[in-house]
Coordinates of C-alpha atoms and ligand atoms in Angstrom, one line a residue:
M250 CA 43.9 134.1 75.3
S251 CA 40.2 134.8 74.8
G252 CA 37.9 133.9 71.8
Q253 CA 39.5 133.2 68.3
R254 CA 41.9 135.8 67.9
P255 CA 45.2 136.2 69.5
E256 CA 45.4 139.0 71.9
G257 CA 46.8 142.1 70.5
W258 CA 45.9 141.2 66.9
A259 CA 45.4 144.0 64.5
G260 CA 43.9 143.9 61.0
T261 CA 40.8 141.9 59.7
P262 CA 40.3 138.5 61.3
V263 CA 41.4 135.7 58.9
T264 CA 40.7 131.8 59.1
G265 CA 43.3 129.1 58.7
A266 CA 41.5 128.1 55.4
E267 CA 41.6 131.7 53.9
L268 CA 45.3 132.1 54.7
T269 CA 46.1 128.7 53.4
E270 CA 44.5 129.7 50.1
R271 CA 46.4 132.8 50.0
Y272 CA 49.7 131.0 51.1
Q273 CA 49.1 128.8 48.0
G274 CA 48.7 131.9 45.7
S275 CA 51.9 133.6 46.9
V276 CA 54.4 131.5 48.6
M277 CA 56.3 129.1 46.5
N278 CA 55.4 125.5 46.6
T279 CA 58.5 123.8 47.8
F280 CA 56.9 122.5 51.0
G281 CA 53.7 121.0 49.9
V282 CA 50.7 122.7 51.7
P283 CA 51.2 123.0 55.5
A284 CA 48.5 121.7 57.7
R285 CA 47.7 124.5 60.1
V286 CA 48.2 128.2 60.4
L287 CA 49.8 129.1 63.6
A288 CA 49.1 132.4 65.3
R289 CA 51.0 132.4 68.9
G290 CA 52.9 130.3 71.2
E291 CA 54.0 130.1 75.0
G292 CA 56.3 127.8 76.5
S293 CA 55.6 124.5 75.0
T294 CA 51.9 125.6 73.7
V295 CA 51.0 127.0 70.2
W296 CA 47.7 128.2 68.9
D297 CA 46.4 128.5 65.4
V298 CA 44.6 131.3 63.9
D299 CA 41.4 129.3 64.2
G300 CA 41.8 129.3 68.1
N301 CA 42.8 125.6 68.6
R302 CA 45.5 124.6 71.0
Y303 CA 48.4 122.5 70.5
L304 CA 51.2 120.8 72.7
D305 CA 54.2 121.4 70.7
L306 CA 56.3 118.3 70.7
L307 CA 58.4 119.2 67.7
G308 CA 59.6 122.7 68.8
G309 CA 60.0 124.2 65.1
I310 CA 62.0 121.1 64.5
A311 CA 64.4 121.2 67.4
V312 CA 64.7 124.9 67.1
N313 CA 62.7 126.4 69.9
S314 CA 64.7 125.2 72.8
L315 CA 63.2 127.6 75.4
G316 CA 60.0 127.2 73.9
H317 CA 57.8 130.0 72.5
A318 CA 57.9 133.6 73.7
H319 CA 60.5 132.9 76.5
P320 CA 61.2 136.2 78.2
A321 CA 64.8 135.6 78.2
I322 CA 65.3 135.8 74.3
V323 CA 62.4 138.5 73.8
E324 CA 64.4 140.6 76.2
A325 CA 67.9 139.9 74.7
V326 CA 66.6 140.4 71.1
S327 CA 64.6 143.6 72.1
T328 CA 67.6 145.1 73.9
Q329 CA 69.9 144.6 71.3
L330 CA 67.8 145.6 68.4
Q331 CA 67.3 149.0 70.3
T332 CA 71.1 149.1 70.9
L333 CA 72.8 147.8 67.7
G334 CA 70.9 145.7 65.2
H335 CA 73.4 144.9 62.4
V336 CA 76.9 146.1 61.7
S337 CA 78.4 143.7 58.9
N338 CA 81.6 142.0 59.3
F339 CA 83.6 145.2 58.8
F340 CA 83.0 145.4 62.4
I341 CA 83.1 143.7 65.7
S342 CA 80.2 143.6 68.1
E343 CA 80.4 142.4 71.7
P344 CA 77.7 139.6 71.8
Q345 CA 79.5 137.9 68.8
V346 CA 82.6 137.5 70.7
R347 CA 81.0 136.6 74.0
L348 CA 78.9 133.8 72.0
A349 CA 82.2 132.6 70.2
E350 CA 83.9 132.5 73.7
K351 CA 81.2 130.7 75.3
L352 CA 80.8 128.0 72.5
L353 CA 84.5 127.5 72.7
S354 CA 84.4 127.0 76.6
L355 CA 81.3 124.7 76.4
I356 CA 83.2 122.4 73.8
G357 CA 86.3 122.5 75.8
S358 CA 88.5 124.1 73.3
D359 CA 92.4 124.3 74.1
G360 CA 92.6 127.9 73.2
R361 CA 93.3 127.2 69.4
G362 CA 89.6 126.8 68.5
R363 CA 87.7 129.4 66.4
V364 CA 84.1 130.1 65.6
F365 CA 82.6 131.1 62.2
F366 CA 79.0 132.4 62.5
A367 CA 76.4 131.8 59.6
N368 CA 72.6 132.0 59.5
S369 CA 71.5 128.4 59.2
G370 CA 72.4 124.7 59.5
T371 CA 73.1 124.3 56.0
E372 CA 75.4 127.5 55.7
A373 CA 77.4 126.3 58.8
N374 CA 78.0 123.1 56.9
E375 CA 79.0 125.0 53.6
A376 CA 81.7 126.7 56.2
A377 CA 82.9 123.4 57.3
F378 CA 82.8 122.0 53.6
K379 CA 84.9 124.9 52.5
A380 CA 87.4 124.4 55.4
A381 CA 87.7 120.6 54.7
R382 CA 88.8 121.6 50.9
R383 CA 91.6 123.9 52.4
T384 CA 93.2 120.7 53.6
G385 CA 94.6 120.4 49.9
R386 CA 92.4 116.9 49.9
T387 CA 88.9 116.6 48.2
R388 CA 87.5 113.5 49.1
I389 CA 84.8 113.4 51.6
I390 CA 83.3 110.6 53.3
A391 CA 79.7 110.8 54.6
T392 CA 77.0 108.3 55.7
E393 CA 74.0 106.7 54.3
G394 CA 70.9 108.2 55.8
S395 CA 72.5 111.4 56.4
F396 CA 70.9 115.0 56.1
H397 CA 73.3 117.9 56.1
G398 CA 71.1 120.5 54.3
R399 CA 69.8 121.6 51.1
T400 CA 72.4 124.2 49.4
M401 CA 74.6 122.6 46.7
G402 CA 77.5 121.9 49.0
A403 CA 75.5 120.7 51.8
L404 CA 73.2 118.7 49.5
A405 CA 76.4 116.9 48.0
L406 CA 76.9 115.4 51.6
T407 CA 73.1 114.6 52.0
S408 CA 72.3 110.8 51.0
K409 CA 68.6 110.9 50.3
A410 CA 68.4 110.2 46.4
Q411 CA 64.8 112.3 46.1
Y412 CA 66.8 115.4 47.2
R413 CA 70.0 115.0 45.3
E414 CA 69.1 113.8 41.9
P415 CA 67.2 116.6 40.5
F416 CA 70.3 118.8 41.1
E417 CA 73.2 116.6 40.0
P418 CA 75.9 117.2 39.2
L419 CA 76.9 118.2 42.8
P420 CA 80.1 119.1 44.1
G421 CA 82.0 115.8 43.9
D422 CA 84.4 113.2 45.5
V423 CA 81.7 112.1 48.3
T424 CA 81.5 108.7 49.2
F425 CA 78.7 107.2 51.3
V426 CA 79.2 104.5 54.0
P427 CA 76.6 102.8 56.1
Y428 CA 75.9 104.8 58.9
G429 CA 77.4 103.2 62.4
D430 CA 79.6 100.7 60.6
V431 CA 82.9 101.0 61.7
A432 CA 84.4 98.3 59.3
A433 CA 82.8 100.3 56.5
L434 CA 84.5 103.5 57.7
E435 CA 87.8 101.8 58.1
A436 CA 87.7 100.5 54.4
A437 CA 86.7 103.8 53.0
V438 CA 89.0 106.2 54.8
D439 CA 92.8 106.3 53.3
D440 CA 95.2 108.9 53.4
T441 CA 93.4 110.9 50.4
V442 CA 90.4 111.7 52.6
A443 CA 89.7 115.3 53.7
V444 CA 87.1 114.7 55.9
F445 CA 84.5 112.4 57.6
V446 CA 81.2 113.9 58.2
V447 CA 78.6 112.5 60.5
E448 CA 75.6 113.2 62.7
P449 CA 76.1 111.8 66.2
I450 CA 72.4 110.9 66.0
Q451 CA 70.8 111.1 62.5
G452 CA 67.9 113.4 63.0
E453 CA 66.1 113.6 59.5
A454 CA 66.4 109.9 59.2
G455 CA 64.1 109.6 62.0
V456 CA 66.3 109.9 65.2
V457 CA 68.7 107.0 64.2
D458 CA 71.5 106.1 67.0
A459 CA 75.0 105.5 66.4
P460 CA 76.2 102.3 68.0
E461 CA 78.2 102.4 71.4
G462 CA 81.8 103.4 70.4
Y463 CA 81.1 104.7 67.0
L464 CA 82.5 108.1 67.5
Q465 CA 85.5 107.2 69.2
A466 CA 86.3 104.8 66.2
A467 CA 85.6 107.5 63.7
R468 CA 88.0 109.7 65.5
E469 CA 90.7 107.0 65.6
I470 CA 90.5 106.1 62.0
T471 CA 90.2 109.7 60.6
S472 CA 93.5 110.6 62.9
R473 CA 95.5 107.8 61.7
H474 CA 94.9 109.0 57.9
G475 CA 95.3 112.7 58.7
A476 CA 91.8 113.1 57.8
L477 CA 89.5 115.5 59.7
L478 CA 86.4 114.5 61.9
W479 CA 83.4 116.7 61.3
L480 CA 80.4 116.4 63.5
D481 CA 77.0 117.7 62.3
E482 CA 75.4 118.7 65.5
V483 CA 72.8 121.2 63.8
Q484 CA 69.9 119.2 65.4
T485 CA 71.7 117.3 68.2
G486 CA 73.6 120.4 69.7
V487 CA 73.3 123.1 72.6
G488 CA 71.4 120.9 75.0
R489 CA 69.1 118.9 73.1
T490 CA 70.3 115.5 74.0
G491 CA 70.9 116.4 77.7
D492 CA 74.4 117.5 77.3
W493 CA 75.8 120.7 75.5
F494 CA 76.7 118.2 72.6
A495 CA 75.6 114.9 71.7
H496 CA 79.3 113.9 71.4
T497 CA 80.2 115.2 74.8
A498 CA 79.5 111.9 76.5
S499 CA 81.9 110.2 73.9
G500 CA 84.9 111.9 75.2
I501 CA 86.3 112.5 71.7
V502 CA 87.7 115.9 70.4
P503 CA 86.3 116.5 66.8
D504 CA 87.8 119.0 64.3
L505 CA 84.8 120.6 63.2
V506 CA 81.3 120.9 64.8
T507 CA 78.4 122.6 63.0
L508 CA 75.3 124.0 65.1
A509 CA 72.4 125.8 64.2
K510 CA 68.6 124.9 65.0
G511 CA 68.6 125.2 68.7
L512 CA 71.3 127.6 69.1
G513 CA 69.1 130.7 68.7
G514 CA 66.3 129.5 70.0
G515 CA 64.1 130.5 66.9
I516 CA 66.3 133.4 65.8
P517 CA 68.2 132.3 62.8
I518 CA 71.9 131.6 63.5
G519 CA 74.3 128.9 62.5
A520 CA 77.8 128.2 63.6
M521 CA 81.0 126.2 62.6
I522 CA 83.4 125.5 65.4
A523 CA 86.8 124.4 64.0
L524 CA 89.4 123.0 66.9
G525 CA 93.2 122.7 67.1
D526 CA 94.8 123.0 63.6
A527 CA 91.5 123.0 61.8
A528 CA 90.8 126.5 63.2
T529 CA 93.1 128.1 60.8
L530 CA 92.1 126.2 57.5
L531 CA 89.9 129.2 56.5
Q532 CA 91.9 132.2 55.9
P533 CA 91.1 135.8 55.1
G534 CA 89.0 136.1 52.0
N535 CA 88.4 132.3 51.9
H536 CA 84.9 132.7 53.3
G537 CA 82.2 135.4 54.3
T538 CA 78.6 136.2 55.1
T539 CA 76.8 139.5 55.4
F540 CA 74.5 138.6 58.3
G541 CA 76.6 135.8 60.0
G542 CA 77.4 136.6 63.5
N543 CA 75.1 139.6 63.7
P544 CA 74.6 141.1 67.1
V545 CA 70.8 140.3 67.4
A546 CA 71.2 136.7 66.6
T547 CA 74.4 136.2 68.8
A548 CA 72.5 138.1 71.7
A549 CA 69.6 135.5 71.2
A550 CA 72.1 132.5 71.3
L551 CA 73.6 133.8 74.3
A552 CA 70.3 134.1 76.1
V553 CA 69.4 130.5 75.1
I554 CA 72.8 129.2 76.6
E555 CA 72.5 131.2 79.6
T556 CA 68.9 130.2 80.3
I557 CA 69.9 126.6 79.8
E558 CA 72.6 127.1 82.5
S559 CA 70.5 129.1 84.9
E560 CA 67.3 126.8 84.6
G561 CA 69.3 123.7 84.6
L562 CA 67.8 122.5 81.3
L563 CA 70.5 119.9 80.5
A564 CA 69.5 117.6 83.5
H565 CA 65.8 118.6 82.8
A566 CA 65.9 117.6 79.1
T567 CA 67.6 114.5 80.1
A568 CA 64.8 113.6 82.8
R569 CA 61.7 114.7 80.6
G570 CA 63.2 112.7 77.7
D571 CA 63.4 109.7 79.8
Q572 CA 59.9 110.3 81.1
L573 CA 58.7 110.3 77.4
A574 CA 60.7 107.4 76.4
D575 CA 59.8 105.3 79.4
G576 CA 56.0 106.3 78.8
L577 CA 56.0 105.5 75.1
A578 CA 58.2 102.3 75.2
R579 CA 55.5 100.5 77.1
H580 CA 53.0 100.9 74.1
P581 CA 52.3 97.6 72.3
R582 CA 52.5 99.4 68.9
V583 CA 55.9 100.9 69.9
K584 CA 58.9 98.8 68.8
A585 CA 61.3 100.9 70.2
V586 CA 62.4 104.5 71.5
T587 CA 65.5 106.0 70.1
G588 CA 67.4 109.2 70.7
R589 CA 68.5 110.7 73.9
G590 CA 67.3 113.7 76.0
L591 CA 64.7 115.6 74.0
L592 CA 65.5 114.2 70.6
R593 CA 63.5 111.0 70.3
G594 CA 62.4 108.6 67.5
V595 CA 59.3 106.4 68.1
V596 CA 59.5 103.5 66.0
L597 CA 56.0 102.3 65.3
T598 CA 55.3 98.4 64.6
E599 CA 53.7 99.7 61.3
P600 CA 54.5 102.3 58.8
R601 CA 51.8 104.6 59.6
A602 CA 53.6 107.5 61.2
A603 CA 52.0 109.9 58.7
D604 CA 48.5 108.8 59.9
V605 CA 49.6 109.3 63.5
Q606 CA 50.8 113.0 62.8
T607 CA 47.6 113.8 61.1
A608 CA 45.6 112.4 63.9
A609 CA 47.8 114.0 66.5
Y610 CA 47.1 117.5 64.9
D611 CA 43.4 117.0 65.3
A612 CA 44.0 115.7 68.8
G613 CA 45.9 119.1 69.8
L614 CA 49.4 117.5 69.7
I615 CA 52.2 118.5 67.3
V616 CA 54.7 115.5 66.4
N617 CA 56.4 114.8 63.1
A618 CA 56.9 111.7 61.0
P619 CA 60.2 112.0 59.3
T620 CA 59.7 108.4 57.9
A621 CA 57.0 105.8 57.1
D622 CA 57.4 104.2 60.7
R623 CA 59.0 106.6 62.8
L624 CA 57.6 109.6 64.7
R625 CA 60.2 112.5 65.8
L626 CA 59.8 114.1 69.1
A627 CA 61.9 117.4 69.8
P628 CA 60.0 119.5 72.1
P629 CA 61.2 122.7 73.7
L630 CA 63.7 121.9 76.5
V631 CA 61.2 123.8 79.0
L632 CA 58.6 121.0 78.5
T633 CA 57.2 120.3 82.1
E634 CA 56.8 117.1 83.8
D635 CA 52.8 117.6 83.6
E636 CA 53.3 118.4 79.8
A637 CA 55.4 115.2 79.2
A638 CA 52.7 113.2 81.0
Q639 CA 50.2 114.6 78.9
A640 CA 52.2 113.9 75.6
V641 CA 52.3 110.1 76.8
A642 CA 49.0 109.8 77.5
T643 CA 47.7 111.6 74.2
L644 CA 50.0 109.8 72.0
S645 CA 49.2 106.4 73.5
A646 CA 45.7 107.0 73.1
L647 CA 46.3 108.1 69.4
L648 CA 48.2 105.1 68.7
D649 CA 45.5 102.7 70.1
E650 CA 43.0 104.5 67.9
V651 CA 45.1 104.8 64.6
L652 CA 46.8 101.6 64.8
A653 CA 44.1 99.6 66.2
Ligands
LIG276 C1 68.3 120.8 59.9 C2 69.5 120.1 59.5 C3 70.6 120.8 58.7 C4 70.1 121.9 57.9 O1 69.9 123.1 58.6 P1 69.0 124.2 58.0 O2 69.0 125.4 59.1 O3 67.6 123.8 57.6 O4 69.7 124.7 56.9 C5 71.7 120.2 58.5 N1 72.2 119.2 59.2 C6 71.3 118.5 60.3 C7 71.8 117.3 60.9 C8 70.0 119.0 60.4 O5 69.2 118.5 61.2

């Protein structure tokens, strides 16, 4: 890339300031005003329209699993779009079937598992919510600090008062229990509970780990009461933690698993995987979607999964994640580094994560501050060893400067 404009750029040159003003005059204000206008990306690097370069340690919030402009996704999407772009669910397309089979094989389905495709995390969760209602029970147990999305059903399971309260009444019968607390879960679950929904690692809460044994206990408790166990792996799934799923290491078999973010590597797609008896809860006519499972999105997801396999990105995510964690944990302003693989929380000694995020942008590093005292890192799984070293060095210097 040379000069200020991205290569191949057509049209009149615009600046970040100008586009930000036009954004404010045309795009609905639900996100506040974003701090930068991005123009292009490659690997783990993005450039803004003013020509500044950033090492992307957020990856579109754990979405760009193969980084930006990965040739495997470009090729899969382009080829599929030139062949068959959309068919509706009145018809079958091959990429959809291949992706469903692939996901079931990665999750270790016994042959009874089935996949419902959607277009986002919140939609995957709506599908799971509706499946849970088909058990004939209505009570749902969710966790404090949870994030499951913004549609009315998913919002009902999301604990943050600031997100929920403007939209109440929400679909009901949801009880929140402290995350990671086995005794509280044991007390909340009885034979009237339809489902316990939980993130194996809470992402939006700032990458909060569950204590050892929590998922196993959740499996045991829900099974004992005939309730479903639903793992929201929208943020943690598809290689993010160094395993295909964050629950893989626990050895448990959940009933429902929802995926989205990293699955399409930037192409919108969500999936709800139902295992065992749960696979037949939704029957013909119970749920649907026009776009869900479309050939382009499923071809992109297949390319993501095949590339993770062919490039050994699970082991790579573990190695690069440990490199980031080991490097940052040494800093005197870092209390702890949470998470696994390339989903990491950096807990600061002071509640100044937002200031660090702002300074990081100025220093050419994209990080995110989900809470007052935590930074979240969710870089592309293709982050190189050099880039990880650079990330540790730049972030450490920023912490010295901002938290001096
Ligand atoms: C991001 C997220 C969602 C919502 O996904 P969208 O694609 O934004 O609708 C749901 N659950 C978890 C755990 C998430 O991280």
